Amino acid sequence: MKKANIIFEQGSHQWIAIARDPEKPNYLIDTNEYLIVDDESALLTDPGGSEIFPVVFSAICEVFDPANIKHLFASHQDPDIISSLSLWLDFNPALKCHLSWLWSSFVPHFGGTDQTFISIPDEGMPIRVGGLTLQSVPAHYLHSSGNFHLYDPTAKLLFTGDIGAAMLPPGEDDLFVRNFDKHIAHAAGFHRRWLGSNEAKLDWCERASKLEIDMLCPQHGAIYQGQDVERFINWLAELPVGLGVMRRA
Amino acid sequence: MKPTQRLPSVADVAQINESIKYAVSLSSQINLNALNSTLVANKAGAAGIGFAVVARELRGFSQRFAVEMGAMTQEVFQLVNGISRLSNTQRLFRLLQKAQQQCRENQDRLENPVMRRGEYLERERLRMERGARKIFSALEIASKRCDMGLMIARSARVEAAHGGSYQSALTQVAGDMEYTIGEISTTVRAIAKRLSK
Ligand SMILES: [Fe+2]
Ligand SMILES: [Fe+2]
């Protein structure tokens, strides 16, 4: 079963991590969803695949009235990110889904109409949730060609979708990274194979290093905090990715 | 087909579609055979008149059969669409229900969505059942038409016996047509059986 964990709280402003589920069947990739709350409004990042909707929804219900979720944010178009869309829209047809313009005619195959989507231009744009102004940060080609992260400047938390993802072995289900060197070994293969462009990667590393980040929150694996954030950005900058690496392998 | 019977699967409907195509190709064979044998009967002169009349009837049979099967193909297309949509809706309904069961808090939040999906599902299911029944009755009509076709083909065999010097050629083709119509009839009955199983 998934569990909701509050990872940031300041007054009515919260980040709630719906952490990965140790009981999930192995053929489905495990995911984290983050609920960014301000008072009676909330945004859910990468709401997940349709098969995990029941566990995500019920875990949210434990701590928050889902009727107050007004926005969905999809970092990109993958099924593990947004194939639950039609179920979320069954629940609340007025939900808005923020997504790269590149995918706005693809993701409706998962559900939704032209009323559902708010297209994010390549350079990113602010997303208002309650009294918060979140910033969608370009992360194109990492791994998807239309790809965004979501930055909360007040909380100093960055949601990074597939970036920072780690495929952790069973038993290692800590919410946070505890031992960076040990952890990053589980992230290396994923980043090397999934990221197509060194140029795009360095571009993102530069952008991310200019942000003040207390926690880097990926869609898969554990959350990086404190010094590990910078460690991760530096590690990624050094990591060779793309076709050249694959050919050499 | 009783209203409570289960809907055919997408695989069933795809198979039904193939069988319809097969039956239509057989009926166009009848059309061609009947046309050719009319030409032979004309050569037989007065002795072939009776056969020519019956052969025209057989062409009529094959053309009407093809038109009716064409209409049925449209229905089958809608059915296959509807059934695949239905299985997706069923999946979503199941996931919504599961979510509702797992909620310990805010459980009422999914009451309306589950109900709406459930009602939609039921409505669609009934619509598909109506579609399937419509196809089934069209098949019954087609089956009766085949029985008539068989009778005409038998008359063709009788008329062929009066075909003078063309007797054996006409008897041969009349026998072929009788056999083919029998095959069409078997195919139509098999479709109906598959649809109502
Ligand atoms: Fe992805
Ligand atoms: Fe992912």
Short mmCIF file of C-alpha atoms and ligand atoms in Angstrom, two decimals:
data_model
loop_
_atom_site.label_atom_id
_atom_site.label_comp_id
_atom_site.label_asym_id
_atom_site.label_seq_id
_atom_site.Cartn_x
_atom_site.Cartn_y
_atom_site.Cartn_z
CA MET A 1 0.00 0.00 0.00
CA LYS A 2 1.18 3.54 -0.73
CA LYS A 3 1.58 5.99 2.09
CA ALA A 4 1.32 9.78 2.16
CA ASN A 5 4.29 11.56 3.79
CA ILE A 6 4.44 15.27 4.43
CA ILE A 7 7.92 16.35 3.30
CA PHE A 8 7.43 20.11 3.58
CA GLU A 9 5.08 22.17 5.70
CA GLN A 10 4.82 25.89 6.32
CA GLY A 11 1.40 27.09 7.39
CA SER A 12 -1.11 25.93 4.82
CA HIS A 13 1.62 25.25 2.29
CA GLN A 14 2.59 21.58 2.03
CA TRP A 15 4.33 19.02 -0.13
CA ILE A 16 2.97 15.53 0.38
CA ALA A 17 4.88 12.63 -1.14
CA ILE A 18 2.81 9.60 -2.08
CA ALA A 19 5.80 7.33 -1.82
CA ARG A 20 6.47 4.20 -3.76
CA ASP A 21 4.61 1.05 -2.89
CA PRO A 22 6.55 -2.02 -1.71
CA GLU A 23 3.50 -4.22 -2.40
CA LYS A 24 3.06 -3.20 -6.02
CA PRO A 25 3.33 -6.06 -8.58
CA ASN A 26 6.79 -6.24 -10.15
CA TYR A 27 5.67 -5.79 -13.76
CA LEU A 28 4.66 -2.18 -13.01
CA ILE A 29 7.35 0.45 -12.48
CA ASP A 30 7.12 2.02 -9.04
CA THR A 31 6.39 5.73 -8.82
CA ASN A 32 6.24 8.68 -6.44
CA GLU A 33 3.48 11.26 -6.73
CA TYR A 34 3.72 14.65 -5.04
CA LEU A 35 0.78 16.69 -3.90
CA ILE A 36 1.61 20.40 -3.65
CA VAL A 37 -0.96 22.00 -1.39
CA ASP A 38 -1.78 25.58 -0.58
CA ASP A 39 -4.73 25.83 1.76
CA GLU A 40 -7.69 24.43 -0.19
CA SER A 41 -6.02 24.04 -3.59
CA ALA A 42 -3.61 21.42 -4.72
CA LEU A 43 -1.63 20.22 -7.70
CA LEU A 44 -0.64 16.59 -8.21
CA THR A 45 2.61 15.90 -10.08
CA ASP A 46 2.81 12.95 -12.49
CA PRO A 47 -0.41 11.34 -11.22
CA GLY A 48 0.70 7.93 -12.46
CA GLY A 49 -0.52 4.98 -14.48
CA SER A 50 -4.15 3.87 -14.50
CA GLU A 51 -3.38 0.59 -12.74
CA ILE A 52 -2.03 2.39 -9.66
CA PHE A 53 -4.88 4.94 -9.50
CA PRO A 54 -6.62 3.06 -6.65
CA VAL A 55 -3.55 3.15 -4.38
CA VAL A 56 -2.64 6.75 -5.24
CA PHE A 57 -6.18 7.99 -4.77
CA SER A 58 -6.77 6.18 -1.49
CA ALA A 59 -3.39 7.27 -0.09
CA ILE A 60 -4.23 10.89 -0.86
CA CYS A 61 -7.66 10.48 0.72
CA GLU A 62 -6.00 9.61 4.04
CA VAL A 63 -4.53 13.08 4.37
CA PHE A 64 -6.29 15.42 1.96
CA ASP A 65 -9.72 15.91 0.43
CA PRO A 66 -9.13 14.98 -3.23
CA ALA A 67 -11.94 17.31 -4.28
CA ASN A 68 -9.48 20.13 -3.65
CA ILE A 69 -7.02 18.89 -6.26
CA LYS A 70 -7.46 21.43 -9.04
CA HIS A 71 -4.41 20.75 -11.21
CA LEU A 72 -2.43 17.84 -12.58
CA PHE A 73 1.10 18.32 -13.82
CA ALA A 74 2.54 15.84 -16.31
CA SER A 75 6.31 16.13 -16.70
CA HIS A 76 5.97 14.26 -20.01
CA GLN A 77 3.75 11.83 -21.91
CA ASP A 78 4.74 8.40 -20.58
CA PRO A 79 2.03 5.93 -19.45
CA ASP A 80 3.53 5.68 -15.95
CA ILE A 81 3.10 9.47 -15.74
CA ILE A 82 -0.39 10.17 -16.96
CA SER A 83 -2.37 7.13 -18.16
CA SER A 84 -4.61 7.54 -15.08
CA LEU A 85 -5.91 10.81 -16.57
CA SER A 86 -9.34 9.49 -17.56
CA LEU A 87 -9.90 8.19 -14.02
CA TRP A 88 -8.94 11.53 -12.51
CA LEU A 89 -11.33 13.23 -14.92
CA ASP A 90 -14.08 10.79 -13.97
CA PHE A 91 -13.52 11.95 -10.45
CA ASN A 92 -13.37 15.65 -11.35
CA PRO A 93 -14.09 16.66 -14.97
CA ALA A 94 -12.95 20.22 -14.25
CA LEU A 95 -9.33 19.22 -13.50
CA LYS A 96 -6.69 21.03 -15.54
CA CYS A 97 -3.66 19.15 -16.79
CA HIS A 98 -0.46 21.12 -17.38
CA LEU A 99 1.72 19.53 -20.02
CA SER A 100 4.28 20.38 -22.71
CA TRP A 101 2.57 21.70 -25.87
CA LEU A 102 4.42 18.96 -27.71
CA TRP A 103 2.22 16.24 -26.19
CA SER A 104 -1.08 18.08 -26.06
CA SER A 105 -2.56 16.07 -28.93
CA PHE A 106 -1.04 12.75 -27.80
CA VAL A 107 -2.01 12.57 -24.13
CA PRO A 108 -5.77 12.93 -24.91
CA HIS A 109 -5.50 9.27 -25.97
CA PHE A 110 -5.42 8.68 -22.20
CA GLY A 111 -8.48 10.92 -21.67
CA GLY A 112 -9.55 14.55 -21.55
CA THR A 113 -10.77 17.11 -24.06
CA ASP A 114 -9.50 20.48 -25.30
CA GLN A 115 -10.86 21.89 -22.04
CA THR A 116 -8.52 19.70 -19.99
CA PHE A 117 -5.05 20.69 -21.13
CA ILE A 118 -2.97 23.76 -20.48
CA SER A 119 -0.04 23.66 -22.89
CA ILE A 120 3.30 24.74 -21.53
CA PRO A 121 5.51 26.52 -24.10
CA ASP A 122 9.10 25.30 -24.51
CA GLU A 123 10.52 28.04 -22.28
CA GLY A 124 8.21 27.05 -19.37
CA MET A 125 5.69 29.19 -17.52
CA PRO A 126 4.34 29.90 -14.05
CA ILE A 127 1.56 27.71 -12.67
CA ARG A 128 -0.60 29.18 -9.93
CA VAL A 129 -1.92 26.89 -7.23
CA GLY A 130 -3.90 28.70 -4.54
CA GLY A 131 -1.61 31.53 -3.47
CA LEU A 132 1.54 29.79 -4.75
CA THR A 133 3.33 30.46 -7.98
CA LEU A 134 5.15 27.37 -9.16
CA GLN A 135 7.52 27.44 -12.08
CA SER A 136 7.65 24.82 -14.82
CA VAL A 137 11.33 24.38 -15.63
CA PRO A 138 12.40 23.13 -19.10
CA ALA A 139 14.08 19.70 -19.06
CA HIS A 140 13.64 18.80 -22.71
CA TYR A 141 15.15 15.55 -24.03
CA LEU A 142 15.58 14.33 -20.43
CA HIS A 143 14.33 11.84 -21.40
CA SER A 144 11.28 13.05 -23.32
CA SER A 145 11.61 15.65 -26.08
CA GLY A 146 8.90 17.77 -24.42
CA ASN A 147 9.74 17.56 -20.73
CA PHE A 148 9.27 19.84 -17.70
CA HIS A 149 10.19 19.87 -14.04
CA LEU A 150 8.28 21.85 -11.45
CA TYR A 151 9.94 24.28 -9.04
CA ASP A 152 8.42 25.66 -5.89
CA PRO A 153 10.55 28.74 -5.00
CA THR A 154 8.95 29.18 -1.58
CA ALA A 155 9.48 25.61 -0.43
CA LYS A 156 12.70 25.30 -2.48
CA LEU A 157 11.60 21.92 -3.73
CA LEU A 158 12.12 20.75 -7.30
CA PHE A 159 10.06 17.97 -8.81
CA THR A 160 12.23 16.34 -11.50
CA GLY A 161 10.13 13.61 -13.11
CA ASP A 162 12.46 10.88 -14.41
CA ILE A 163 15.64 12.82 -13.56
CA GLY A 164 17.16 11.48 -10.36
CA ALA A 165 15.23 8.26 -10.79
CA ALA A 166 16.71 5.15 -9.20
CA MET A 167 15.59 1.54 -9.48
CA LEU A 168 16.12 0.50 -5.89
CA PRO A 169 16.32 -3.15 -4.89
CA PRO A 170 13.57 -4.62 -2.70
CA GLY A 171 13.96 -3.66 0.93
CA GLU A 172 15.55 -0.30 0.17
CA ASP A 173 12.38 1.71 0.42
CA ASP A 174 13.59 4.69 2.40
CA LEU A 175 11.85 7.90 1.32
CA PHE A 176 15.15 9.85 1.30
CA VAL A 177 18.60 9.11 -0.04
CA ARG A 178 20.73 8.17 2.99
CA ASN A 179 23.99 7.13 1.37
CA PHE A 180 24.58 8.98 -1.88
CA ASP A 181 27.35 6.77 -3.28
CA LYS A 182 25.42 3.59 -2.63
CA HIS A 183 22.22 5.12 -3.97
CA ILE A 184 23.63 6.57 -7.14
CA ALA A 185 24.79 3.13 -8.31
CA HIS A 186 21.08 2.31 -8.74
CA ALA A 187 20.50 5.49 -10.75
CA ALA A 188 23.43 5.25 -13.17
CA GLY A 189 22.08 2.62 -15.56
CA PHE A 190 18.77 4.39 -15.89
CA HIS A 191 20.24 7.80 -16.68
CA ARG A 192 22.83 6.41 -19.08
CA ARG A 193 20.23 4.53 -21.13
CA TRP A 194 17.30 6.94 -21.00
CA LEU A 195 18.93 10.30 -21.51
CA GLY A 196 19.66 10.93 -25.17
CA SER A 197 21.69 14.10 -25.19
CA ASN A 198 24.75 15.31 -23.26
CA GLU A 199 24.05 18.84 -24.44
CA ALA A 200 20.51 18.79 -23.02
CA LYS A 201 21.81 17.25 -19.82
CA LEU A 202 24.45 19.97 -19.29
CA ASP A 203 21.90 22.63 -20.14
CA TRP A 204 19.63 21.32 -17.38
CA CYS A 205 22.51 20.96 -14.88
CA GLU A 206 23.34 24.62 -15.39
CA ARG A 207 19.72 25.67 -14.96
CA ALA A 208 19.26 23.51 -11.86
CA SER A 209 22.47 24.70 -10.21
CA LYS A 210 21.15 28.26 -10.33
CA LEU A 211 18.04 27.30 -8.36
CA GLU A 212 17.99 27.11 -4.60
CA ILE A 213 16.97 23.51 -3.97
CA ASP A 214 16.45 21.86 -0.58
CA MET A 215 14.98 18.70 -2.03
CA LEU A 216 15.13 17.16 -5.47
CA CYS A 217 12.07 14.96 -5.85
CA PRO A 218 12.10 12.33 -8.61
CA GLN A 219 9.18 10.27 -9.89
CA HIS A 220 11.05 7.01 -9.19
CA GLY A 221 13.25 6.14 -6.21
CA ALA A 222 14.29 8.25 -3.21
CA ILE A 223 14.36 12.02 -2.62
CA TYR A 224 17.71 13.87 -2.59
CA GLN A 225 18.08 16.54 0.09
CA GLY A 226 20.68 19.00 1.37
CA GLN A 227 24.18 18.36 0.03
CA ASP A 228 22.98 15.39 -2.02
CA VAL A 229 21.17 17.75 -4.38
CA GLU A 230 24.38 19.41 -5.51
CA ARG A 231 26.13 16.05 -5.51
CA PHE A 232 23.50 14.71 -7.81
CA ILE A 233 23.69 17.65 -10.23
CA ASN A 234 27.49 17.34 -10.40
CA TRP A 235 27.30 13.58 -10.82
CA LEU A 236 24.84 13.98 -13.69
CA ALA A 237 26.99 16.63 -15.37
CA GLU A 238 29.86 14.13 -15.45
CA LEU A 239 27.82 11.12 -16.56
CA PRO A 240 28.25 10.22 -20.23
CA VAL A 241 24.85 9.57 -21.81
CA GLY A 242 23.36 9.06 -25.23
CA LEU A 243 23.92 6.93 -28.29
CA GLY A 244 27.72 6.98 -28.06
CA VAL A 245 27.58 5.32 -24.64
CA MET A 246 25.09 2.76 -25.84
CA ARG A 247 27.23 1.81 -28.87
CA ARG A 248 30.31 1.41 -26.71
CA ALA A 249 28.43 -0.88 -24.31
CA MET B 1 -30.36 -14.45 -28.50
CA LYS B 2 -31.70 -13.82 -25.03
CA PRO B 3 -31.09 -10.38 -23.49
CA THR B 4 -29.14 -11.86 -20.58
CA GLN B 5 -26.63 -13.64 -22.79
CA ARG B 6 -23.03 -12.49 -22.72
CA LEU B 7 -21.77 -10.27 -25.52
CA PRO B 8 -19.48 -11.87 -28.09
CA SER B 9 -15.78 -11.09 -27.64
CA VAL B 10 -13.85 -8.90 -30.06
CA ALA B 11 -12.22 -12.10 -31.35
CA ASP B 12 -15.65 -13.63 -31.95
CA VAL B 13 -16.80 -10.58 -33.86
CA ALA B 14 -13.61 -10.50 -35.94
CA GLN B 15 -14.21 -14.15 -36.84
CA ILE B 16 -17.84 -13.36 -37.70
CA ASN B 17 -16.63 -10.58 -39.99
CA GLU B 18 -14.33 -13.03 -41.81
CA SER B 19 -17.16 -15.52 -42.22
CA ILE B 20 -19.43 -12.83 -43.67
CA LYS B 21 -16.73 -11.96 -46.21
CA TYR B 22 -16.45 -15.66 -47.09
CA ALA B 23 -20.23 -16.01 -47.54
CA VAL B 24 -20.33 -12.90 -49.76
CA SER B 25 -17.49 -14.22 -51.95
CA LEU B 26 -19.39 -17.50 -52.36
CA SER B 27 -22.54 -15.63 -53.34
CA SER B 28 -20.66 -13.65 -56.00
CA GLN B 29 -19.47 -17.01 -57.32
CA ILE B 30 -23.16 -18.00 -57.66
CA ASN B 31 -23.83 -14.78 -59.53
CA LEU B 32 -21.03 -15.54 -61.99
CA ASN B 33 -22.01 -19.19 -62.41
CA ALA B 34 -25.64 -18.24 -62.98
CA LEU B 35 -24.64 -15.66 -65.59
CA ASN B 36 -22.39 -18.09 -67.47
CA SER B 37 -24.93 -20.87 -67.39
CA THR B 38 -27.56 -18.48 -68.78
CA LEU B 39 -25.32 -18.00 -71.81
CA VAL B 40 -25.07 -21.79 -72.18
CA ALA B 41 -28.85 -22.15 -71.77
CA ASN B 42 -29.38 -19.50 -74.49
CA LYS B 43 -27.29 -21.62 -76.86
CA ALA B 44 -29.61 -24.54 -76.08
CA GLY B 45 -32.43 -22.43 -77.54
CA ALA B 46 -35.99 -23.40 -76.61
CA ALA B 47 -34.71 -26.32 -74.52
CA GLY B 48 -32.81 -23.89 -72.30
CA ILE B 49 -35.57 -21.36 -71.64
CA GLY B 50 -36.68 -22.98 -68.39
CA PHE B 51 -33.12 -23.09 -67.10
CA ALA B 52 -32.48 -19.45 -68.06
CA VAL B 53 -35.48 -18.32 -66.01
CA VAL B 54 -34.27 -20.20 -62.93
CA ALA B 55 -30.70 -18.95 -63.41
CA ARG B 56 -32.01 -15.37 -63.35
CA GLU B 57 -33.69 -16.18 -60.04
CA LEU B 58 -30.36 -17.41 -58.70
CA ARG B 59 -28.64 -14.19 -59.73
CA GLY B 60 -31.38 -12.29 -57.89
CA PHE B 61 -30.74 -14.45 -54.82
CA SER B 62 -27.02 -13.77 -54.87
CA GLN B 63 -27.40 -10.01 -55.34
CA ARG B 64 -29.97 -9.60 -52.56
CA PHE B 65 -27.86 -11.76 -50.29
CA ALA B 66 -24.79 -9.59 -50.93
CA VAL B 67 -26.71 -6.38 -50.18
CA GLU B 68 -28.07 -7.76 -46.92
CA MET B 69 -24.66 -9.00 -45.85
CA GLY B 70 -23.21 -5.57 -46.67
CA ALA B 71 -25.67 -3.98 -44.25
CA MET B 72 -24.73 -6.59 -41.68
CA THR B 73 -21.04 -5.76 -42.06
CA GLN B 74 -21.86 -2.19 -40.99
CA GLU B 75 -23.61 -3.50 -37.89
CA VAL B 76 -20.70 -5.82 -37.13
CA PHE B 77 -18.27 -2.91 -37.46
CA GLN B 78 -20.27 -0.90 -34.92
CA LEU B 79 -20.43 -3.91 -32.63
CA VAL B 80 -16.67 -4.47 -32.66
CA ASN B 81 -16.11 -0.77 -31.95
CA GLY B 82 -18.61 -0.78 -29.16
CA ILE B 83 -17.30 -3.97 -27.58
CA SER B 84 -13.70 -2.79 -27.49
CA ARG B 85 -14.81 0.54 -25.99
CA LEU B 86 -16.89 -1.40 -23.50
CA SER B 87 -13.97 -3.51 -22.32
CA ASN B 88 -11.94 -0.33 -21.72
CA THR B 89 -14.84 1.23 -19.81
CA GLN B 90 -15.18 -1.94 -17.78
CA ARG B 91 -11.52 -1.70 -16.83
CA LEU B 92 -11.88 1.94 -15.76
CA PHE B 93 -15.02 1.09 -13.80
CA ARG B 94 -13.17 -1.70 -12.01
CA LEU B 95 -10.28 0.65 -11.13
CA LEU B 96 -12.66 3.32 -9.82
CA GLN B 97 -14.46 0.74 -7.71
CA LYS B 98 -11.17 -0.56 -6.38
CA ALA B 99 -10.11 2.99 -5.47
CA GLN B 100 -13.39 3.50 -3.64
CA GLN B 101 -13.01 0.26 -1.70
CA GLN B 102 -9.47 1.14 -0.68
CA CYS B 103 -10.37 4.60 0.61
CA ARG B 104 -10.74 4.68 4.35
CA GLU B 105 -11.20 8.43 4.34
CA ASN B 106 -13.22 10.57 1.95
CA GLN B 107 -14.82 7.39 0.58
CA ASP B 108 -17.94 9.24 -0.56
CA ARG B 109 -15.84 11.25 -3.00
CA LEU B 110 -15.95 8.46 -5.55
CA GLU B 111 -19.62 7.57 -5.13
CA ASN B 112 -20.85 9.68 -8.04
CA PRO B 113 -18.02 8.85 -10.46
CA VAL B 114 -18.49 5.11 -9.81
CA MET B 115 -22.24 5.46 -10.29
CA ARG B 116 -21.85 7.48 -13.50
CA ARG B 117 -19.39 4.98 -14.99
CA GLY B 118 -21.63 2.12 -13.91
CA GLU B 119 -24.69 3.64 -15.56
CA TYR B 120 -22.78 4.40 -18.73
CA LEU B 121 -21.45 0.85 -18.77
CA GLU B 122 -24.94 -0.60 -18.40
CA ARG B 123 -26.35 1.67 -21.13
CA GLU B 124 -23.57 0.73 -23.54
CA ARG B 125 -23.90 -2.95 -22.74
CA LEU B 126 -27.62 -2.84 -23.54
CA ARG B 127 -26.91 -0.96 -26.76
CA MET B 128 -24.37 -3.61 -27.80
CA GLU B 129 -26.82 -6.38 -26.96
CA ARG B 130 -29.41 -4.70 -29.14
CA GLY B 131 -26.84 -4.51 -31.94
CA ALA B 132 -25.99 -8.17 -31.54
CA ARG B 133 -29.68 -9.11 -31.60
CA LYS B 134 -30.17 -7.05 -34.76
CA ILE B 135 -27.35 -8.97 -36.45
CA PHE B 136 -28.80 -12.20 -35.18
CA SER B 137 -32.21 -11.54 -36.74
CA ALA B 138 -30.55 -10.45 -40.00
CA LEU B 139 -28.77 -13.80 -39.96
CA GLU B 140 -32.07 -15.61 -39.52
CA ILE B 141 -33.42 -13.84 -42.58
CA ALA B 142 -30.24 -14.65 -44.51
CA SER B 143 -30.57 -18.26 -43.48
CA LYS B 144 -34.14 -18.41 -44.81
CA ARG B 145 -32.98 -16.77 -48.01
CA CYS B 146 -30.39 -19.55 -48.36
CA ASP B 147 -33.14 -22.18 -47.99
CA MET B 148 -34.97 -20.51 -50.83
CA GLY B 149 -31.75 -20.34 -52.83
CA LEU B 150 -31.30 -24.07 -52.35
CA MET B 151 -34.80 -24.71 -53.65
CA ILE B 152 -34.13 -22.60 -56.74
CA ALA B 153 -30.84 -24.43 -57.31
CA ARG B 154 -32.70 -27.72 -57.16
CA SER B 155 -35.20 -26.43 -59.72
CA ALA B 156 -32.20 -25.49 -61.86
CA ARG B 157 -31.10 -29.11 -61.72
CA VAL B 158 -34.58 -30.22 -62.82
CA GLU B 159 -34.61 -27.66 -65.66
CA ALA B 160 -31.10 -28.74 -66.70
CA ALA B 161 -32.48 -32.21 -67.43
CA HIS B 162 -34.51 -30.61 -70.25
CA GLY B 163 -31.44 -28.89 -71.64
CA GLY B 164 -31.13 -31.03 -74.76
CA SER B 165 -27.54 -31.39 -75.93
CA TYR B 166 -26.43 -29.04 -73.10
CA GLN B 167 -28.01 -31.21 -70.46
CA SER B 168 -24.84 -32.50 -68.89
CA ALA B 169 -23.09 -29.06 -68.84
CA LEU B 170 -26.15 -27.43 -67.23
CA THR B 171 -26.62 -30.26 -64.74
CA GLN B 172 -23.00 -29.89 -63.73
CA VAL B 173 -23.27 -26.13 -63.12
CA ALA B 174 -26.63 -26.49 -61.33
CA GLY B 175 -25.06 -29.07 -59.02
CA ASP B 176 -22.12 -26.72 -58.35
CA MET B 177 -24.46 -23.88 -57.45
CA GLU B 178 -26.51 -26.09 -55.17
CA TYR B 179 -23.33 -27.13 -53.42
CA THR B 180 -22.14 -23.52 -53.06
CA ILE B 181 -25.45 -22.30 -51.67
CA GLY B 182 -25.32 -25.17 -49.20
CA GLU B 183 -21.88 -23.90 -48.15
CA ILE B 184 -23.24 -20.33 -47.77
CA SER B 185 -26.07 -21.64 -45.66
CA THR B 186 -23.69 -23.57 -43.40
CA THR B 187 -21.52 -20.45 -43.01
CA VAL B 188 -24.50 -18.26 -42.10
CA ARG B 189 -25.69 -20.77 -39.49
CA ALA B 190 -22.18 -21.01 -38.04
CA ILE B 191 -22.08 -17.20 -37.67
CA ALA B 192 -25.42 -17.22 -35.87
CA LYS B 193 -24.19 -19.97 -33.59
CA ARG B 194 -20.99 -18.11 -32.77
CA LEU B 195 -22.96 -14.95 -32.07
CA SER B 196 -25.38 -16.62 -29.69
CA LYS B 197 -23.03 -18.99 -27.88
FE FE C 1 9.43 8.64 -18.61
FE FE C 2 8.92 7.63 -15.28
#
